[in-house]
Tab-separated table of C-alpha atoms and ligand atoms in Angstrom:
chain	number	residue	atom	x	y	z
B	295	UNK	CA	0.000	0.000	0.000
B	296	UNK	CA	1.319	3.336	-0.748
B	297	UNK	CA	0.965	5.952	2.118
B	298	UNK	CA	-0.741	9.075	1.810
B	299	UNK	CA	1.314	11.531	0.294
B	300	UNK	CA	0.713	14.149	3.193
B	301	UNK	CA	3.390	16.056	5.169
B	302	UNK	CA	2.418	16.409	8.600
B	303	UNK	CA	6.205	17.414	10.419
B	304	UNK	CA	5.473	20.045	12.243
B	305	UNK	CA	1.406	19.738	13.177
B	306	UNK	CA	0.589	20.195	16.793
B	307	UNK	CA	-1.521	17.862	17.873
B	308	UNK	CA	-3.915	18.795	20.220
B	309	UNK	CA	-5.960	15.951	22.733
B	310	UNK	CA	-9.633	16.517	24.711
B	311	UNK	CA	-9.234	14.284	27.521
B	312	UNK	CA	-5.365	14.274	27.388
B	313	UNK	CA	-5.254	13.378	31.042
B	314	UNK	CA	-6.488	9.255	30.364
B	315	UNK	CA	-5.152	7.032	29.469
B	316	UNK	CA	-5.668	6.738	25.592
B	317	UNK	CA	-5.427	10.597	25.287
B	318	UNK	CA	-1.370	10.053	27.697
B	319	UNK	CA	-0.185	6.744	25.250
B	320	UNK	CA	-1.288	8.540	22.100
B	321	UNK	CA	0.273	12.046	23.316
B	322	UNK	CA	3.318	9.881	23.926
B	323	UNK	CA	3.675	8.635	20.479
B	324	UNK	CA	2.971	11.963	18.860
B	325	UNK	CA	5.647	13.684	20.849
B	326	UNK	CA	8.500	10.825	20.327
B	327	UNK	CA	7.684	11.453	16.722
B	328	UNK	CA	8.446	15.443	17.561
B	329	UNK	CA	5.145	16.759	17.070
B	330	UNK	CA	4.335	19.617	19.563
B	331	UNK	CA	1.764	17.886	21.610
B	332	UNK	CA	-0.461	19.260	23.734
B	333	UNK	CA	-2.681	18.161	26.356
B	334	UNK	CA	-6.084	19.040	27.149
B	335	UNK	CA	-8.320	18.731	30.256
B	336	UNK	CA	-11.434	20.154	32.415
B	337	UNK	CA	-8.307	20.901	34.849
B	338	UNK	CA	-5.336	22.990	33.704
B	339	UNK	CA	-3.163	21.508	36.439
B	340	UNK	CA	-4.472	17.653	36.159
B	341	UNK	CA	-3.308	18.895	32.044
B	342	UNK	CA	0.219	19.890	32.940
B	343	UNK	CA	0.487	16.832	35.113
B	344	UNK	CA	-0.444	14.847	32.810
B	345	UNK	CA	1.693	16.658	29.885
B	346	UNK	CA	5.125	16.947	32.570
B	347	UNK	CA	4.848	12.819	33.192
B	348	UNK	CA	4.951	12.685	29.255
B	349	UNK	CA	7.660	14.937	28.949
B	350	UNK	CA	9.406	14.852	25.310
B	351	UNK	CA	8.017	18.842	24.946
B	352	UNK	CA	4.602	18.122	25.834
B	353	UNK	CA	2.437	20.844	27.138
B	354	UNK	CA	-0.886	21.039	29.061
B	355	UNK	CA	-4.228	23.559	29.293
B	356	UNK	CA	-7.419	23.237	29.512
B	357	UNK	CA	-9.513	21.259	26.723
B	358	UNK	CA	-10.896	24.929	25.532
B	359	UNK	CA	-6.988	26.217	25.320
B	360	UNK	CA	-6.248	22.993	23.681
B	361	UNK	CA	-8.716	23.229	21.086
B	362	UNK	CA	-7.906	27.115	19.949
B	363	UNK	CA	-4.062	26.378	19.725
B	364	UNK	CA	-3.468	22.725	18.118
B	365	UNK	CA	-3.529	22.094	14.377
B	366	UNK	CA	-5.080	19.454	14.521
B	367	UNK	CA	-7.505	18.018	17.489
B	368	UNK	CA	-8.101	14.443	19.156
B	369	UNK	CA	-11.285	14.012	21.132
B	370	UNK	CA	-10.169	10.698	23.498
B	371	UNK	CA	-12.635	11.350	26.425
B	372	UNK	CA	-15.370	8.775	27.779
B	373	UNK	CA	-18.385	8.388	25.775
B	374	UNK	CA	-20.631	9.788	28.279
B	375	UNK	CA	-18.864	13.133	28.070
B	376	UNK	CA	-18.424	13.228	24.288
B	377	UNK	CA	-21.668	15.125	23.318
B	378	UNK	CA	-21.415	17.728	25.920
B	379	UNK	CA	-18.038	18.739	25.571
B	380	UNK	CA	-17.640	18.924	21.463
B	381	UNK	CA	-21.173	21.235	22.006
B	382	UNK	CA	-18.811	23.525	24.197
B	383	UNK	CA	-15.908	23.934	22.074
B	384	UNK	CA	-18.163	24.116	18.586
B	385	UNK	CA	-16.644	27.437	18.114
B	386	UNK	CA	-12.991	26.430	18.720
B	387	UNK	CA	-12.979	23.713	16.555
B	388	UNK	CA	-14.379	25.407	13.777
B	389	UNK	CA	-12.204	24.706	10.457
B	390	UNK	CA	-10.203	22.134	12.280
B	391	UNK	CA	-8.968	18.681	11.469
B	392	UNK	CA	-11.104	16.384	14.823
B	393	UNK	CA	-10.174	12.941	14.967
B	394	UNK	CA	-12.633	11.114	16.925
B	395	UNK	CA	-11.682	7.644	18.760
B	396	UNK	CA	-14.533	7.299	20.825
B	397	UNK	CA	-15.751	4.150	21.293
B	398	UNK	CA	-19.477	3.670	22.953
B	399	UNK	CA	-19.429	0.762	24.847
B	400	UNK	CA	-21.143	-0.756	27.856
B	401	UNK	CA	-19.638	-2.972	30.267
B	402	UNK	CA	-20.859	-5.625	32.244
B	403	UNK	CA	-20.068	-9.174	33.852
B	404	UNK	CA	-20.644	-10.847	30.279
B	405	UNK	CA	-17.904	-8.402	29.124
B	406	UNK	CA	-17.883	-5.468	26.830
B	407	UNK	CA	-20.562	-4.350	24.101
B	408	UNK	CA	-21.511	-1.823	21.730
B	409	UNK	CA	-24.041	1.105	22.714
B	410	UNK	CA	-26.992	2.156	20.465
B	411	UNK	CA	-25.887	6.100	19.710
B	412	UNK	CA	-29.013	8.175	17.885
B	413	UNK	CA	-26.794	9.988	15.563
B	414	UNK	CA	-25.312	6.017	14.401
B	415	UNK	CA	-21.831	6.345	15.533
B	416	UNK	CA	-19.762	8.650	18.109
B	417	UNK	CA	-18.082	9.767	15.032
B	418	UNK	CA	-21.260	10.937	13.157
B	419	UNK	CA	-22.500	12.135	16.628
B	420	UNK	CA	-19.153	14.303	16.892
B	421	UNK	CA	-19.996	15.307	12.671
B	422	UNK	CA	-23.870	16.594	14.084
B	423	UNK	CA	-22.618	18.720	16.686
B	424	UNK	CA	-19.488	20.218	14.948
B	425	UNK	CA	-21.157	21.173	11.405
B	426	UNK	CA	-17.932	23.089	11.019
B	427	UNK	CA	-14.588	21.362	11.642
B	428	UNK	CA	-13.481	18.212	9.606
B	429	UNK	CA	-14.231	15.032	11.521
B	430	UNK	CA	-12.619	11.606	10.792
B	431	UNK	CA	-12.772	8.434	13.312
B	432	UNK	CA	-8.920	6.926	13.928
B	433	UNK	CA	-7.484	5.575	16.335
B	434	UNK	CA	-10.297	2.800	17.635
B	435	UNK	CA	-8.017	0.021	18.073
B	436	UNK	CA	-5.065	1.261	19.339
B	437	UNK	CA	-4.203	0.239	22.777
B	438	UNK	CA	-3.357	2.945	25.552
B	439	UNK	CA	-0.882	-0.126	27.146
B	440	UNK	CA	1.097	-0.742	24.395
B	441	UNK	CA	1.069	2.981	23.756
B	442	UNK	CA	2.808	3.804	26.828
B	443	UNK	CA	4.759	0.782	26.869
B	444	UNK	CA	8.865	1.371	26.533
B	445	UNK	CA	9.772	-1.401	24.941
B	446	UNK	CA	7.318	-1.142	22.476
B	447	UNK	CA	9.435	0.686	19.702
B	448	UNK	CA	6.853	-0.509	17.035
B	449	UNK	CA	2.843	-0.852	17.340
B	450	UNK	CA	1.565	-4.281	15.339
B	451	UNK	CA	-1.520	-2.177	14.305
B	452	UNK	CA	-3.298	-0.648	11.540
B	453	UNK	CA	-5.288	2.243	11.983
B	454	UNK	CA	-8.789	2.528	10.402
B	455	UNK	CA	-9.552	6.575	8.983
B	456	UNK	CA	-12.831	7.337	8.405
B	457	UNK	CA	-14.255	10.582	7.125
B	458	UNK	CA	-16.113	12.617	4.351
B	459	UNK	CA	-12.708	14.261	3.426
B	460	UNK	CA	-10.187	13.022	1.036
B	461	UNK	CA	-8.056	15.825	2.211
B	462	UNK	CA	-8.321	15.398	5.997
B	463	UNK	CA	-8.399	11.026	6.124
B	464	UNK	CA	-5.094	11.106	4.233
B	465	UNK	CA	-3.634	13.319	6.493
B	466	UNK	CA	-4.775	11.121	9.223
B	467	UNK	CA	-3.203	8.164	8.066
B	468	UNK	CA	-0.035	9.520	7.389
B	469	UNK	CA	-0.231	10.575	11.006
B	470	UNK	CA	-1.180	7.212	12.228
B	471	UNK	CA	1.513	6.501	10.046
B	472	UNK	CA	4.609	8.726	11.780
B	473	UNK	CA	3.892	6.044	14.929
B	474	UNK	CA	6.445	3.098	14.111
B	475	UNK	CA	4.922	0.302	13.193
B	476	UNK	CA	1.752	1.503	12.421
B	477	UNK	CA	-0.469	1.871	9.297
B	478	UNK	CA	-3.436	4.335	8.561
B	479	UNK	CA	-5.792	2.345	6.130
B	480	UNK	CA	-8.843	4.400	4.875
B	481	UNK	CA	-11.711	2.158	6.113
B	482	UNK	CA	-14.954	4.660	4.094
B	483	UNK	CA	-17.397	6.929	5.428
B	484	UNK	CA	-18.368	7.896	8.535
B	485	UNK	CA	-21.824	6.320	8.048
B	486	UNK	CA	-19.766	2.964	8.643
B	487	UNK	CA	-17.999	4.174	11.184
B	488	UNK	CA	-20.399	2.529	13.891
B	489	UNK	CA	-18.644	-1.143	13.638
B	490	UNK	CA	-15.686	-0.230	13.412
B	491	UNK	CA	-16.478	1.571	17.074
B	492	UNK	CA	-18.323	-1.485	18.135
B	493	UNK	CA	-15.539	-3.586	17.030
B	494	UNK	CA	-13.394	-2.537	19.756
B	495	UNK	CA	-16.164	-4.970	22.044
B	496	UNK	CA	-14.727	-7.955	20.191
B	497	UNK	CA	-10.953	-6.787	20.744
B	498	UNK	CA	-11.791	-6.671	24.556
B	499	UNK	CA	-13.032	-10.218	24.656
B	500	UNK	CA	-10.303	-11.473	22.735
B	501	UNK	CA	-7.843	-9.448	25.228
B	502	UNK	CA	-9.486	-10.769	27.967
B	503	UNK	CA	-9.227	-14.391	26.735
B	504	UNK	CA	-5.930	-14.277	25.536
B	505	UNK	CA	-4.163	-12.165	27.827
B	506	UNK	CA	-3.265	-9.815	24.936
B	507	UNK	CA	-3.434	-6.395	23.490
B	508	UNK	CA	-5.287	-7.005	20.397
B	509	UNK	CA	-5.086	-4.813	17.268
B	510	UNK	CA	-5.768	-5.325	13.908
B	511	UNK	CA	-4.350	-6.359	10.283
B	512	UNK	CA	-6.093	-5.452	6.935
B	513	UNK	CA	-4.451	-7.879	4.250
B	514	UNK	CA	-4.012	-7.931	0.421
B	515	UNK	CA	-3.189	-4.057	0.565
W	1094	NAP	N1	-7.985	3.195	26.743
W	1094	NAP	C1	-7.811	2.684	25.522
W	1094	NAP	O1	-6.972	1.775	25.319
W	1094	NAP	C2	-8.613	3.217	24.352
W	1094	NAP	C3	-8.324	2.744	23.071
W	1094	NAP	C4	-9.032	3.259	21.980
W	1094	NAP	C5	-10.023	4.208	22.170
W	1094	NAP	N2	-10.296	4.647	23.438
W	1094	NAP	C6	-11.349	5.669	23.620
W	1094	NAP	O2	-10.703	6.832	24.057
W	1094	NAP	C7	-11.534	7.538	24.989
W	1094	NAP	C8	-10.736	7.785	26.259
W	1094	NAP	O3	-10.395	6.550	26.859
W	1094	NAP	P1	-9.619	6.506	28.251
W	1094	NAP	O4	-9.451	5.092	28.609
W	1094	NAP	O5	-8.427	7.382	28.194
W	1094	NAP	O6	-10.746	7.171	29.200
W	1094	NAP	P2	-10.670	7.881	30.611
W	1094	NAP	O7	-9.312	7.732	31.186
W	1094	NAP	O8	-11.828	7.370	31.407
W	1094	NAP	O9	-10.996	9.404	30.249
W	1094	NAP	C9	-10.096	10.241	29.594
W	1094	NAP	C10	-10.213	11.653	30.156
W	1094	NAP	O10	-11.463	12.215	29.777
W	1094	NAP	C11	-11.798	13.247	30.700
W	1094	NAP	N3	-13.216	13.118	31.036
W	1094	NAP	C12	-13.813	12.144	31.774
W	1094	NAP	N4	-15.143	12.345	31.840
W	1094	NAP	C13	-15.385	13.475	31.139
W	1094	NAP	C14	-16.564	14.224	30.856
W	1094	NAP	N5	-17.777	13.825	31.311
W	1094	NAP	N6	-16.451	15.365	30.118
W	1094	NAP	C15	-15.235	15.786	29.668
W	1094	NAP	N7	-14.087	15.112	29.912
W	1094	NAP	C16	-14.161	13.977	30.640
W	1094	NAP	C17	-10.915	13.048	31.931
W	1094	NAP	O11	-9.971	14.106	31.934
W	1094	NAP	P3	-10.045	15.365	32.950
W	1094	NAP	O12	-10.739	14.860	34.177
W	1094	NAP	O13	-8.603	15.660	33.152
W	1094	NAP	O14	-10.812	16.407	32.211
W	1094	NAP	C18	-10.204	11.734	31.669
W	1094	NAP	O15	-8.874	11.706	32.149
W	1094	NAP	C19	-12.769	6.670	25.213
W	1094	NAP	O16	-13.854	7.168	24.486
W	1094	NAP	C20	-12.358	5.299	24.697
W	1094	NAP	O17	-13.464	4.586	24.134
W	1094	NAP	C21	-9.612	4.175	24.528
């Protein structure tokens, strides 16, 4: 497969919910690969915290700061929060690049499952409430303990990009792409972007089963 063309040296990458522990493994990545990361919260101290135990440059403000200054924006906060705080930073985000890796799951003693979302998907949920930024889903699969993980130097994973935007999925590959390892693999629209959230319910069991941290694998391409 040849990657997207894009150059992304240099974006700042900006992440809602920076303080977790998706939003801390993929600031990590992002900053090894010397993009100016920043890290976004409700708290600007639980922020810097978070962004001084990633070091490698990385900053921290609140999720409103976050969203004004970044190039380009990662929304990696719990489901249940998702809605509400995209509807408060609708006029930040405005023209920007928002990758969304929410995935809406429920949890109980049978395991992990997929939750019914009215808008279809958190990604087309995130595409309803900002009618003006660029949204693409990325990032579903990836998992925060092998993000974080030194002697990880390369991810087994391919990353699924989803979006209306020719322009903004390839750019979101080749950042997937700038983590070693890894592979951004335009997976369509965000219309299908609801299984490919759901999917990450099937990765837990198989976790769970096999003591592992599961990713994925497209073939032939
Ligand atoms: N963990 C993984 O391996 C993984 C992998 C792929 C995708 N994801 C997705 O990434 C997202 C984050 O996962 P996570 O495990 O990092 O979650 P998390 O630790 O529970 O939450 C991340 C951060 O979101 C903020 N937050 C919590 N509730 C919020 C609310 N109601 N409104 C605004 N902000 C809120 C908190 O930051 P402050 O309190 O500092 O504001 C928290 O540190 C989830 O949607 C998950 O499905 C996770």
């Amino acid at each position: 497969m040849m990657p997207p063309m894009t150059d992304v040296s240099g974006l700042s990458i900006g992440i809602l919910g920076g303080t977790g522990d998706q939003g801390k493994g993929l600031a990590r990545r992002f900053a090894l690969a010397r993009h100016p990361v920043l890290i976004g919260s409700r708290s600007a101290g639980r922020a810097q915290e978070a962004a001084d135990s990633i070091g490698h440059g990385a900053r921290g403000a609140e999720n409103a700061v976050v969203a004004t200054e970044a190039d380009v924006v990662i929304v990696a906060v719990p489901y249940d929060g998702h809605k509400a705080l995209l509807e408060s930073l609708r006029a930040e985000l405005a023209g920007k690049i928002v990758i969304d890796c929410v995935n809406p799951l429920g949890f109980d003693k049978k395991g992990a499952f997929a939750l019914p979302v009215e808008e279809g998907s958190a990604a087309q949920q995130a595409a309803a409430v900002l009618p003006d930024s660029r949204v693409v889903a990325a990032f579903h699969h990836v998992s925060a303990v092998v993000l974080m993980d030194p002697a990880v130097d390369k991810v087994d994973l391919d990353v699924l990009v989803l979006g209306e935007d020719r322009e903004a999925t390839d750019l979101v590959q080749a950042l997937a792409a700038v983590i070693p390892g890894v592979r951004g693999v335009y997976g369509g629209r965000l219309r299908n972007a609801a299984q490919v959230e759901a999917l990450t319910a099937n990765l837990i069991s198989i976790n769970r089963r096999y003591k592992a941290h599961a990713g994925i694998r497209v073939t032939d391409i």
